[in-house]
C-alpha cells in the first residue's frame, strides 16, 4: 500500500499547489486547505491515519496575523511533538522554522527563477540529488535563524535552502514546479516588466530538465515517512 500523506495546502484561492503536489507525491493524499480553516484531525484522534505531512507554499508571509496561520501553527507544534514526519516547501519551510522557534524575515526583494543550490552534508532526504542542483525559487522572505537543534542541509547565496529538525524538514525551493507553473507564477509577480522578462527567458528546456533531479526529495521523504518509528514517549505516539 502507498503511504498516506496529509497535504496542508497553505495557498490562497485557486492555485496549482494541490495539482503539482498530487502529481509528485506517489501516495494516498488528503488535502486540507489551511486558508479556508481546514486542518487534519488531532494526532491522537481515532481517524488519524497519516504517515507524514507536507506543507505547501503560499502567497502570504508566515508572520502575517491570520487566524488560520495561528491555528495551523498550534496544530503543527502538536504534530511535531508527536514526531510526525513533515516536509515544508517554500512557505512551508519558513512555517516549520518559525513554528519551532526560528526567525523568518522580509528580504526586501524576490529570489525568483531557476537557481543553483548546494547541498551541505548528507541526509536521506537528498539521496540521489547532486551536490549542486537546480530548482525554482519564488519568495521574498527567508529563514534568518533556524530553530534550536536544526541542521542546515542546503544553501545558496541567499541563505538556508533546506534544513532538518527532528523528523521535520524544510526546503525553500519548489521541487514540485513544472514549466507551466514556473511561467504562471512569474507572470503574476508585481515586478518590473524587464525583471519578469529576464526570469521568463531563464525558463528553458535545459533549466526545466536540470530541475528534475530535485524532485527526488519527494520519493525520499515518502520512504522516510513510511519507515519512521516515533520516538518513544513522544506526546501522542502511543
JSON list of C-alpha atoms in Angstrom, two decimals:
[
{"chain": "A", "resi": 1, "resn": "UNK", "atom": "CA", "xyz": [0.00, 0.00, 0.00]},
{"chain": "A", "resi": 2, "resn": "UNK", "atom": "CA", "xyz": [1.20, 3.54, -0.70]},
{"chain": "A", "resi": 3, "resn": "UNK", "atom": "CA", "xyz": [1.95, 5.82, 2.24]},
{"chain": "A", "resi": 4, "resn": "UNK", "atom": "CA", "xyz": [-0.75, 8.21, 3.41]},
{"chain": "A", "resi": 5, "resn": "UNK", "atom": "CA", "xyz": [0.01, 11.93, 3.44]},
{"chain": "A", "resi": 6, "resn": "UNK", "atom": "CA", "xyz": [-1.85, 14.91, 4.89]},
{"chain": "A", "resi": 7, "resn": "UNK", "atom": "CA", "xyz": [-1.24, 17.78, 2.47]},
{"chain": "A", "resi": 8, "resn": "UNK", "atom": "CA", "xyz": [-1.61, 21.15, 4.18]},
{"chain": "A", "resi": 9, "resn": "UNK", "atom": "CA", "xyz": [-2.35, 23.49, 1.28]},
{"chain": "A", "resi": 10, "resn": "UNK", "atom": "CA", "xyz": [-1.44, 26.96, 2.53]},
{"chain": "A", "resi": 11, "resn": "UNK", "atom": "CA", "xyz": [-2.07, 28.68, -0.80]},
{"chain": "A", "resi": 12, "resn": "UNK", "atom": "CA", "xyz": [-4.93, 31.18, -1.05]},
{"chain": "A", "resi": 13, "resn": "UNK", "atom": "CA", "xyz": [-7.58, 30.79, -3.73]},
{"chain": "A", "resi": 14, "resn": "UNK", "atom": "CA", "xyz": [-7.24, 28.78, -6.93]},
{"chain": "A", "resi": 15, "resn": "UNK", "atom": "CA", "xyz": [-3.58, 27.83, -7.40]},
{"chain": "A", "resi": 16, "resn": "UNK", "atom": "CA", "xyz": [-1.62, 24.90, -8.89]},
{"chain": "A", "resi": 17, "resn": "UNK", "atom": "CA", "xyz": [-0.34, 23.84, -5.44]},
{"chain": "A", "resi": 18, "resn": "UNK", "atom": "CA", "xyz": [-2.61, 20.83, -4.98]},
{"chain": "A", "resi": 19, "resn": "UNK", "atom": "CA", "xyz": [-2.27, 19.68, -8.59]},
{"chain": "A", "resi": 20, "resn": "UNK", "atom": "CA", "xyz": [1.53, 19.84, -8.53]},
{"chain": "A", "resi": 21, "resn": "UNK", "atom": "CA", "xyz": [1.92, 18.07, -5.21]},
{"chain": "A", "resi": 22, "resn": "UNK", "atom": "CA", "xyz": [-0.58, 15.34, -6.04]},
{"chain": "A", "resi": 23, "resn": "UNK", "atom": "CA", "xyz": [1.42, 14.69, -9.19]},
{"chain": "A", "resi": 24, "resn": "UNK", "atom": "CA", "xyz": [4.75, 14.43, -7.37]},
{"chain": "A", "resi": 25, "resn": "UNK", "atom": "CA", "xyz": [3.61, 12.51, -4.28]},
{"chain": "A", "resi": 26, "resn": "UNK", "atom": "CA", "xyz": [3.24, 8.80, -5.02]},
{"chain": "A", "resi": 27, "resn": "UNK", "atom": "CA", "xyz": [0.94, 8.43, -2.04]},
{"chain": "A", "resi": 28, "resn": "UNK", "atom": "CA", "xyz": [-2.64, 8.42, -0.80]},
{"chain": "A", "resi": 29, "resn": "UNK", "atom": "CA", "xyz": [-3.10, 12.19, -0.31]},
{"chain": "A", "resi": 30, "resn": "UNK", "atom": "CA", "xyz": [-5.78, 14.02, 1.67]},
{"chain": "A", "resi": 31, "resn": "UNK", "atom": "CA", "xyz": [-5.81, 17.80, 1.16]},
{"chain": "A", "resi": 32, "resn": "UNK", "atom": "CA", "xyz": [-6.57, 20.31, 3.91]},
{"chain": "A", "resi": 33, "resn": "UNK", "atom": "CA", "xyz": [-6.91, 23.90, 2.69]},
{"chain": "A", "resi": 34, "resn": "UNK", "atom": "CA", "xyz": [-5.43, 25.83, 5.60]},
{"chain": "A", "resi": 35, "resn": "UNK", "atom": "CA", "xyz": [-6.52, 29.26, 4.39]},
{"chain": "A", "resi": 36, "resn": "UNK", "atom": "CA", "xyz": [-10.12, 28.00, 4.43]},
{"chain": "A", "resi": 37, "resn": "UNK", "atom": "CA", "xyz": [-9.82, 26.78, 8.02]},
{"chain": "A", "resi": 38, "resn": "UNK", "atom": "CA", "xyz": [-9.39, 23.07, 7.31]},
{"chain": "A", "resi": 39, "resn": "UNK", "atom": "CA", "xyz": [-6.89, 21.05, 9.33]},
{"chain": "A", "resi": 40, "resn": "UNK", "atom": "CA", "xyz": [-6.14, 17.35, 9.72]},
{"chain": "A", "resi": 41, "resn": "UNK", "atom": "CA", "xyz": [-7.56, 15.62, 12.78]},
{"chain": "A", "resi": 42, "resn": "UNK", "atom": "CA", "xyz": [-5.56, 15.71, 16.03]},
{"chain": "A", "resi": 43, "resn": "UNK", "atom": "CA", "xyz": [-2.72, 13.20, 16.14]},
{"chain": "A", "resi": 44, "resn": "UNK", "atom": "CA", "xyz": [-4.35, 11.25, 18.96]},
{"chain": "A", "resi": 45, "resn": "UNK", "atom": "CA", "xyz": [-7.78, 11.12, 17.25]},
{"chain": "A", "resi": 46, "resn": "UNK", "atom": "CA", "xyz": [-9.22, 7.81, 16.11]},
{"chain": "A", "resi": 47, "resn": "UNK", "atom": "CA", "xyz": [-9.31, 8.99, 12.48]},
{"chain": "A", "resi": 48, "resn": "UNK", "atom": "CA", "xyz": [-5.61, 9.97, 12.35]},
{"chain": "A", "resi": 49, "resn": "UNK", "atom": "CA", "xyz": [-4.10, 7.71, 9.68]},
{"chain": "A", "resi": 50, "resn": "UNK", "atom": "CA", "xyz": [-1.17, 9.58, 8.14]},
{"chain": "A", "resi": 51, "resn": "UNK", "atom": "CA", "xyz": [2.44, 8.54, 7.68]},
{"chain": "A", "resi": 52, "resn": "UNK", "atom": "CA", "xyz": [3.53, 12.12, 7.15]},
{"chain": "A", "resi": 53, "resn": "UNK", "atom": "CA", "xyz": [2.61, 15.73, 6.45]},
{"chain": "A", "resi": 54, "resn": "UNK", "atom": "CA", "xyz": [3.52, 18.03, 3.56]},
{"chain": "A", "resi": 55, "resn": "UNK", "atom": "CA", "xyz": [3.05, 21.81, 3.85]},
{"chain": "A", "resi": 56, "resn": "UNK", "atom": "CA", "xyz": [2.77, 23.78, 0.59]},
{"chain": "A", "resi": 57, "resn": "UNK", "atom": "CA", "xyz": [3.77, 27.26, -0.45]},
{"chain": "A", "resi": 58, "resn": "UNK", "atom": "CA", "xyz": [1.55, 30.30, -0.03]},
{"chain": "A", "resi": 59, "resn": "UNK", "atom": "CA", "xyz": [1.12, 33.89, -1.20]},
{"chain": "A", "resi": 60, "resn": "UNK", "atom": "CA", "xyz": [1.16, 35.06, 2.44]},
{"chain": "A", "resi": 61, "resn": "UNK", "atom": "CA", "xyz": [4.03, 35.52, 4.88]},
{"chain": "A", "resi": 62, "resn": "UNK", "atom": "CA", "xyz": [4.28, 33.12, 7.80]},
{"chain": "A", "resi": 63, "resn": "UNK", "atom": "CA", "xyz": [4.41, 36.07, 10.21]},
{"chain": "A", "resi": 64, "resn": "UNK", "atom": "CA", "xyz": [1.13, 37.58, 8.91]},
{"chain": "A", "resi": 65, "resn": "UNK", "atom": "CA", "xyz": [-1.56, 37.89, 11.57]},
{"chain": "A", "resi": 66, "resn": "UNK", "atom": "CA", "xyz": [-4.13, 35.45, 10.18]},
{"chain": "A", "resi": 67, "resn": "UNK", "atom": "CA", "xyz": [-6.24, 33.18, 12.37]},
{"chain": "A", "resi": 68, "resn": "UNK", "atom": "CA", "xyz": [-5.64, 30.24, 10.06]},
{"chain": "A", "resi": 69, "resn": "UNK", "atom": "CA", "xyz": [-1.85, 30.60, 10.38]},
{"chain": "A", "resi": 70, "resn": "UNK", "atom": "CA", "xyz": [-2.09, 30.67, 14.17]},
{"chain": "A", "resi": 71, "resn": "UNK", "atom": "CA", "xyz": [-4.37, 27.62, 14.16]},
{"chain": "A", "resi": 72, "resn": "UNK", "atom": "CA", "xyz": [-2.06, 25.75, 11.76]},
{"chain": "A", "resi": 73, "resn": "UNK", "atom": "CA", "xyz": [0.93, 26.61, 13.95]},
{"chain": "A", "resi": 74, "resn": "UNK", "atom": "CA", "xyz": [-0.77, 25.14, 17.04]},
{"chain": "A", "resi": 75, "resn": "UNK", "atom": "CA", "xyz": [-1.70, 22.01, 15.09]},
{"chain": "A", "resi": 76, "resn": "UNK", "atom": "CA", "xyz": [1.81, 21.56, 13.67]},
{"chain": "A", "resi": 77, "resn": "UNK", "atom": "CA", "xyz": [3.53, 22.01, 17.01]},
{"chain": "A", "resi": 78, "resn": "UNK", "atom": "CA", "xyz": [1.47, 19.15, 18.42]},
{"chain": "A", "resi": 79, "resn": "UNK", "atom": "CA", "xyz": [2.22, 17.02, 15.35]},
{"chain": "A", "resi": 80, "resn": "UNK", "atom": "CA", "xyz": [5.94, 17.72, 15.67]},
{"chain": "A", "resi": 81, "resn": "UNK", "atom": "CA", "xyz": [5.85, 16.92, 19.39]},
{"chain": "A", "resi": 82, "resn": "UNK", "atom": "CA", "xyz": [4.32, 13.58, 18.39]},
{"chain": "A", "resi": 83, "resn": "UNK", "atom": "CA", "xyz": [7.26, 13.04, 15.99]},
{"chain": "A", "resi": 84, "resn": "UNK", "atom": "CA", "xyz": [5.19, 13.07, 12.78]},
{"chain": "A", "resi": 85, "resn": "UNK", "atom": "CA", "xyz": [7.45, 13.37, 9.67]},
{"chain": "A", "resi": 86, "resn": "UNK", "atom": "CA", "xyz": [6.85, 16.69, 7.92]},
{"chain": "A", "resi": 87, "resn": "UNK", "atom": "CA", "xyz": [8.13, 18.30, 4.72]},
{"chain": "A", "resi": 88, "resn": "UNK", "atom": "CA", "xyz": [7.60, 22.05, 4.35]},
{"chain": "A", "resi": 89, "resn": "UNK", "atom": "CA", "xyz": [8.04, 23.64, 0.92]},
{"chain": "A", "resi": 90, "resn": "UNK", "atom": "CA", "xyz": [8.86, 27.37, 0.47]},
{"chain": "A", "resi": 91, "resn": "UNK", "atom": "CA", "xyz": [6.23, 28.96, 2.76]},
{"chain": "A", "resi": 92, "resn": "UNK", "atom": "CA", "xyz": [6.06, 25.56, 4.45]},
{"chain": "A", "resi": 93, "resn": "UNK", "atom": "CA", "xyz": [9.83, 25.65, 5.01]},
{"chain": "A", "resi": 94, "resn": "UNK", "atom": "CA", "xyz": [9.52, 29.03, 6.70]},
{"chain": "A", "resi": 95, "resn": "UNK", "atom": "CA", "xyz": [6.41, 27.90, 8.60]},
{"chain": "A", "resi": 96, "resn": "UNK", "atom": "CA", "xyz": [8.18, 24.90, 10.10]},
{"chain": "A", "resi": 97, "resn": "UNK", "atom": "CA", "xyz": [11.16, 27.05, 11.08]},
{"chain": "A", "resi": 98, "resn": "UNK", "atom": "CA", "xyz": [9.05, 29.78, 12.70]},
{"chain": "A", "resi": 99, "resn": "UNK", "atom": "CA", "xyz": [6.69, 27.36, 14.47]},
{"chain": "A", "resi": 100, "resn": "UNK", "atom": "CA", "xyz": [9.64, 25.63, 16.14]},
{"chain": "A", "resi": 101, "resn": "UNK", "atom": "CA", "xyz": [11.37, 28.81, 17.30]},
{"chain": "A", "resi": 102, "resn": "UNK", "atom": "CA", "xyz": [13.26, 30.04, 14.24]},
{"chain": "A", "resi": 103, "resn": "UNK", "atom": "CA", "xyz": [13.04, 33.52, 12.76]},
{"chain": "A", "resi": 104, "resn": "UNK", "atom": "CA", "xyz": [11.72, 34.49, 9.30]},
{"chain": "A", "resi": 105, "resn": "UNK", "atom": "CA", "xyz": [12.39, 37.95, 7.83]},
{"chain": "A", "resi": 106, "resn": "UNK", "atom": "CA", "xyz": [11.45, 40.01, 4.80]},
{"chain": "A", "resi": 107, "resn": "UNK", "atom": "CA", "xyz": [14.32, 40.03, 2.29]},
{"chain": "A", "resi": 108, "resn": "UNK", "atom": "CA", "xyz": [13.19, 43.26, 0.67]},
{"chain": "A", "resi": 109, "resn": "UNK", "atom": "CA", "xyz": [13.39, 41.63, -2.77]},
{"chain": "A", "resi": 110, "resn": "UNK", "atom": "CA", "xyz": [12.40, 38.45, -4.61]},
{"chain": "A", "resi": 111, "resn": "UNK", "atom": "CA", "xyz": [14.51, 35.42, -5.25]},
{"chain": "A", "resi": 112, "resn": "UNK", "atom": "CA", "xyz": [12.76, 34.32, -8.43]},
{"chain": "A", "resi": 113, "resn": "UNK", "atom": "CA", "xyz": [13.58, 31.81, -11.14]},
{"chain": "A", "resi": 114, "resn": "UNK", "atom": "CA", "xyz": [15.66, 28.69, -11.56]},
{"chain": "A", "resi": 115, "resn": "UNK", "atom": "CA", "xyz": [18.61, 28.95, -9.17]},
{"chain": "A", "resi": 116, "resn": "UNK", "atom": "CA", "xyz": [21.62, 26.85, -8.26]},
{"chain": "A", "resi": 117, "resn": "UNK", "atom": "CA", "xyz": [21.63, 25.30, -4.76]},
{"chain": "A", "resi": 118, "resn": "UNK", "atom": "CA", "xyz": [24.41, 23.47, -2.92]},
{"chain": "A", "resi": 119, "resn": "UNK", "atom": "CA", "xyz": [23.91, 20.59, -0.51]},
{"chain": "A", "resi": 120, "resn": "UNK", "atom": "CA", "xyz": [25.56, 20.76, 2.90]},
{"chain": "A", "resi": 121, "resn": "UNK", "atom": "CA", "xyz": [26.49, 17.36, 4.31]},
{"chain": "A", "resi": 122, "resn": "UNK", "atom": "CA", "xyz": [24.45, 14.19, 3.82]},
{"chain": "A", "resi": 123, "resn": "UNK", "atom": "CA", "xyz": [20.86, 13.39, 4.67]},
{"chain": "A", "resi": 124, "resn": "UNK", "atom": "CA", "xyz": [18.44, 10.72, 3.38]},
{"chain": "A", "resi": 125, "resn": "UNK", "atom": "CA", "xyz": [16.12, 13.46, 2.06]},
{"chain": "A", "resi": 126, "resn": "UNK", "atom": "CA", "xyz": [18.73, 14.31, -0.58]},
{"chain": "A", "resi": 127, "resn": "UNK", "atom": "CA", "xyz": [19.76, 10.80, -1.53]},
{"chain": "A", "resi": 128, "resn": "UNK", "atom": "CA", "xyz": [20.37, 10.75, -5.29]},
{"chain": "A", "resi": 129, "resn": "UNK", "atom": "CA", "xyz": [20.31, 14.56, -5.58]},
{"chain": "A", "resi": 130, "resn": "UNK", "atom": "CA", "xyz": [23.59, 16.06, -6.88]},
{"chain": "A", "resi": 131, "resn": "UNK", "atom": "CA", "xyz": [25.78, 18.08, -4.53]},
{"chain": "A", "resi": 132, "resn": "UNK", "atom": "CA", "xyz": [24.88, 21.11, -6.66]},
{"chain": "A", "resi": 133, "resn": "UNK", "atom": "CA", "xyz": [21.41, 21.14, -8.17]},
{"chain": "A", "resi": 134, "resn": "UNK", "atom": "CA", "xyz": [18.82, 23.45, -9.75]},
{"chain": "A", "resi": 135, "resn": "UNK", "atom": "CA", "xyz": [15.29, 24.27, -8.62]},
{"chain": "A", "resi": 136, "resn": "UNK", "atom": "CA", "xyz": [12.74, 27.05, -8.97]},
{"chain": "A", "resi": 137, "resn": "UNK", "atom": "CA", "xyz": [12.60, 29.78, -6.33]},
{"chain": "A", "resi": 138, "resn": "UNK", "atom": "CA", "xyz": [9.84, 32.30, -5.65]},
{"chain": "A", "resi": 139, "resn": "UNK", "atom": "CA", "xyz": [9.99, 34.03, -2.27]},
{"chain": "A", "resi": 140, "resn": "UNK", "atom": "CA", "xyz": [10.65, 37.39, -0.66]},
{"chain": "A", "resi": 141, "resn": "UNK", "atom": "CA", "xyz": [11.05, 36.07, 2.91]},
{"chain": "A", "resi": 142, "resn": "UNK", "atom": "CA", "xyz": [13.83, 33.86, 4.21]},
{"chain": "A", "resi": 143, "resn": "UNK", "atom": "CA", "xyz": [14.74, 31.88, 7.30]},
{"chain": "A", "resi": 144, "resn": "UNK", "atom": "CA", "xyz": [17.20, 34.13, 9.12]},
{"chain": "A", "resi": 145, "resn": "UNK", "atom": "CA", "xyz": [17.58, 31.88, 12.18]},
{"chain": "A", "resi": 146, "resn": "UNK", "atom": "CA", "xyz": [16.93, 28.16, 12.36]},
{"chain": "A", "resi": 147, "resn": "UNK", "atom": "CA", "xyz": [15.20, 26.53, 15.33]},
{"chain": "A", "resi": 148, "resn": "UNK", "atom": "CA", "xyz": [17.38, 25.16, 18.10]},
{"chain": "A", "resi": 149, "resn": "UNK", "atom": "CA", "xyz": [18.80, 21.77, 17.14]},
{"chain": "A", "resi": 150, "resn": "UNK", "atom": "CA", "xyz": [18.20, 22.23, 13.41]},
{"chain": "A", "resi": 151, "resn": "UNK", "atom": "CA", "xyz": [20.78, 21.18, 10.81]},
{"chain": "A", "resi": 152, "resn": "UNK", "atom": "CA", "xyz": [21.32, 23.03, 7.53]},
{"chain": "A", "resi": 153, "resn": "UNK", "atom": "CA", "xyz": [21.10, 20.67, 4.55]},
{"chain": "A", "resi": 154, "resn": "UNK", "atom": "CA", "xyz": [21.39, 23.08, 1.60]},
{"chain": "A", "resi": 155, "resn": "UNK", "atom": "CA", "xyz": [22.31, 26.72, 0.95]},
{"chain": "A", "resi": 156, "resn": "UNK", "atom": "CA", "xyz": [22.83, 29.26, -1.80]},
{"chain": "A", "resi": 157, "resn": "UNK", "atom": "CA", "xyz": [23.91, 32.90, -1.89]},
{"chain": "A", "resi": 158, "resn": "UNK", "atom": "CA", "xyz": [20.52, 33.99, -0.47]},
{"chain": "A", "resi": 159, "resn": "UNK", "atom": "CA", "xyz": [20.64, 31.76, 2.59]},
{"chain": "A", "resi": 160, "resn": "UNK", "atom": "CA", "xyz": [19.32, 28.48, 4.00]},
{"chain": "A", "resi": 161, "resn": "UNK", "atom": "CA", "xyz": [17.65, 26.36, 1.33]},
{"chain": "A", "resi": 162, "resn": "UNK", "atom": "CA", "xyz": [16.94, 23.22, 3.35]},
{"chain": "A", "resi": 163, "resn": "UNK", "atom": "CA", "xyz": [17.10, 22.09, 6.97]},
{"chain": "A", "resi": 164, "resn": "UNK", "atom": "CA", "xyz": [16.08, 19.32, 9.29]},
{"chain": "A", "resi": 165, "resn": "UNK", "atom": "CA", "xyz": [14.95, 19.44, 12.89]},
{"chain": "A", "resi": 166, "resn": "UNK", "atom": "CA", "xyz": [13.91, 16.11, 14.36]},
{"chain": "A", "resi": 167, "resn": "UNK", "atom": "CA", "xyz": [11.52, 14.46, 11.90]},
{"chain": "A", "resi": 168, "resn": "UNK", "atom": "CA", "xyz": [10.64, 17.77, 10.19]},
{"chain": "A", "resi": 169, "resn": "UNK", "atom": "CA", "xyz": [12.26, 19.09, 7.03]},
{"chain": "A", "resi": 170, "resn": "UNK", "atom": "CA", "xyz": [12.04, 22.39, 5.20]},
{"chain": "A", "resi": 171, "resn": "UNK", "atom": "CA", "xyz": [13.06, 23.15, 1.60]},
{"chain": "A", "resi": 172, "resn": "UNK", "atom": "CA", "xyz": [12.95, 26.75, 0.42]},
{"chain": "A", "resi": 173, "resn": "UNK", "atom": "CA", "xyz": [12.83, 25.82, -3.26]},
{"chain": "A", "resi": 174, "resn": "UNK", "atom": "CA", "xyz": [9.91, 24.35, -5.24]},
{"chain": "A", "resi": 175, "resn": "UNK", "atom": "CA", "xyz": [10.82, 20.86, -6.48]},
{"chain": "A", "resi": 176, "resn": "UNK", "atom": "CA", "xyz": [7.16, 20.28, -7.45]},
{"chain": "A", "resi": 177, "resn": "UNK", "atom": "CA", "xyz": [7.02, 23.05, -10.07]},
{"chain": "A", "resi": 178, "resn": "UNK", "atom": "CA", "xyz": [6.56, 22.20, -13.73]},
{"chain": "A", "resi": 179, "resn": "UNK", "atom": "CA", "xyz": [7.29, 24.65, -16.53]},
{"chain": "A", "resi": 180, "resn": "UNK", "atom": "CA", "xyz": [3.68, 25.84, -16.70]},
{"chain": "A", "resi": 181, "resn": "UNK", "atom": "CA", "xyz": [3.67, 26.72, -13.00]},
{"chain": "A", "resi": 182, "resn": "UNK", "atom": "CA", "xyz": [7.04, 28.47, -13.17]},
{"chain": "A", "resi": 183, "resn": "UNK", "atom": "CA", "xyz": [5.79, 30.68, -16.01]},
{"chain": "A", "resi": 184, "resn": "UNK", "atom": "CA", "xyz": [2.41, 31.32, -14.35]},
{"chain": "A", "resi": 185, "resn": "UNK", "atom": "CA", "xyz": [3.99, 32.35, -11.04]},
{"chain": "A", "resi": 186, "resn": "UNK", "atom": "CA", "xyz": [6.49, 34.63, -12.77]},
{"chain": "A", "resi": 187, "resn": "UNK", "atom": "CA", "xyz": [3.89, 36.41, -14.89]},
{"chain": "A", "resi": 188, "resn": "UNK", "atom": "CA", "xyz": [1.77, 37.09, -11.81]},
{"chain": "A", "resi": 189, "resn": "UNK", "atom": "CA", "xyz": [4.50, 38.85, -9.83]},
{"chain": "A", "resi": 190, "resn": "UNK", "atom": "CA", "xyz": [4.18, 42.58, -9.23]},
{"chain": "A", "resi": 191, "resn": "UNK", "atom": "CA", "xyz": [7.65, 43.30, -10.57]},
{"chain": "A", "resi": 192, "resn": "UNK", "atom": "CA", "xyz": [9.10, 45.48, -13.36]},
{"chain": "A", "resi": 193, "resn": "UNK", "atom": "CA", "xyz": [8.49, 44.12, -16.85]},
{"chain": "A", "resi": 194, "resn": "UNK", "atom": "CA", "xyz": [12.21, 43.73, -17.51]},
{"chain": "A", "resi": 195, "resn": "UNK", "atom": "CA", "xyz": [12.62, 41.54, -14.41]},
{"chain": "A", "resi": 196, "resn": "UNK", "atom": "CA", "xyz": [9.67, 39.39, -15.43]},
{"chain": "A", "resi": 197, "resn": "UNK", "atom": "CA", "xyz": [11.06, 39.00, -18.94]},
{"chain": "A", "resi": 198, "resn": "UNK", "atom": "CA", "xyz": [14.51, 38.10, -17.61]},
{"chain": "A", "resi": 199, "resn": "UNK", "atom": "CA", "xyz": [13.09, 35.34, -15.40]},
{"chain": "A", "resi": 200, "resn": "UNK", "atom": "CA", "xyz": [10.89, 34.00, -18.20]},
{"chain": "A", "resi": 201, "resn": "UNK", "atom": "CA", "xyz": [13.90, 33.92, -20.50]},
{"chain": "A", "resi": 202, "resn": "UNK", "atom": "CA", "xyz": [15.60, 31.69, -17.93]},
{"chain": "A", "resi": 203, "resn": "UNK", "atom": "CA", "xyz": [12.79, 29.13, -18.03]},
{"chain": "A", "resi": 204, "resn": "UNK", "atom": "CA", "xyz": [14.21, 26.95, -20.78]},
{"chain": "A", "resi": 205, "resn": "UNK", "atom": "CA", "xyz": [14.13, 23.30, -21.76]},
{"chain": "A", "resi": 206, "resn": "UNK", "atom": "CA", "xyz": [17.59, 22.98, -20.20]},
{"chain": "A", "resi": 207, "resn": "UNK", "atom": "CA", "xyz": [16.75, 24.54, -16.83]},
{"chain": "A", "resi": 208, "resn": "UNK", "atom": "CA", "xyz": [13.46, 22.64, -16.56]},
{"chain": "A", "resi": 209, "resn": "UNK", "atom": "CA", "xyz": [15.35, 19.39, -17.27]},
{"chain": "A", "resi": 210, "resn": "UNK", "atom": "CA", "xyz": [18.09, 20.27, -14.77]},
{"chain": "A", "resi": 211, "resn": "UNK", "atom": "CA", "xyz": [15.46, 20.78, -12.06]},
{"chain": "A", "resi": 212, "resn": "UNK", "atom": "CA", "xyz": [14.17, 17.23, -12.37]},
{"chain": "A", "resi": 213, "resn": "UNK", "atom": "CA", "xyz": [16.87, 15.93, -10.02]},
{"chain": "A", "resi": 214, "resn": "UNK", "atom": "CA", "xyz": [15.46, 17.94, -7.10]},
{"chain": "A", "resi": 215, "resn": "UNK", "atom": "CA", "xyz": [12.17, 16.05, -7.36]},
{"chain": "A", "resi": 216, "resn": "UNK", "atom": "CA", "xyz": [13.92, 13.10, -5.71]},
{"chain": "A", "resi": 217, "resn": "UNK", "atom": "CA", "xyz": [13.19, 14.73, -2.35]},
{"chain": "A", "resi": 218, "resn": "UNK", "atom": "CA", "xyz": [9.55, 13.64, -2.66]},
{"chain": "A", "resi": 219, "resn": "UNK", "atom": "CA", "xyz": [10.27, 9.93, -3.06]},
{"chain": "A", "resi": 220, "resn": "UNK", "atom": "CA", "xyz": [12.94, 10.18, -0.38]},
{"chain": "A", "resi": 221, "resn": "UNK", "atom": "CA", "xyz": [10.56, 11.87, 2.05]},
{"chain": "A", "resi": 222, "resn": "UNK", "atom": "CA", "xyz": [7.85, 9.27, 1.44]},
{"chain": "A", "resi": 223, "resn": "UNK", "atom": "CA", "xyz": [10.37, 6.50, 2.10]},
{"chain": "A", "resi": 224, "resn": "UNK", "atom": "CA", "xyz": [11.44, 8.22, 5.31]},
{"chain": "A", "resi": 225, "resn": "UNK", "atom": "CA", "xyz": [7.83, 8.65, 6.43]},
{"chain": "A", "resi": 226, "resn": "UNK", "atom": "CA", "xyz": [6.94, 5.02, 5.70]},
{"chain": "A", "resi": 227, "resn": "UNK", "atom": "CA", "xyz": [9.75, 3.57, 7.76]},
{"chain": "A", "resi": 228, "resn": "UNK", "atom": "CA", "xyz": [9.74, 6.19, 10.52]},
{"chain": "A", "resi": 229, "resn": "UNK", "atom": "CA", "xyz": [9.16, 4.96, 14.04]},
{"chain": "A", "resi": 230, "resn": "UNK", "atom": "CA", "xyz": [8.02, 7.65, 16.52]},
{"chain": "A", "resi": 231, "resn": "UNK", "atom": "CA", "xyz": [10.40, 8.43, 19.34]},
{"chain": "A", "resi": 232, "resn": "UNK", "atom": "CA", "xyz": [9.34, 6.51, 22.42]},
{"chain": "A", "resi": 233, "resn": "UNK", "atom": "CA", "xyz": [7.48, 8.74, 24.79]},
{"chain": "A", "resi": 234, "resn": "UNK", "atom": "CA", "xyz": [6.70, 11.44, 22.23]},
{"chain": "A", "resi": 235, "resn": "UNK", "atom": "CA", "xyz": [3.29, 13.00, 23.04]},
{"chain": "A", "resi": 236, "resn": "UNK", "atom": "CA", "xyz": [0.60, 11.26, 21.01]},
{"chain": "A", "resi": 237, "resn": "UNK", "atom": "CA", "xyz": [2.94, 8.48, 19.82]},
{"chain": "A", "resi": 238, "resn": "UNK", "atom": "CA", "xyz": [1.31, 5.75, 21.91]}
]
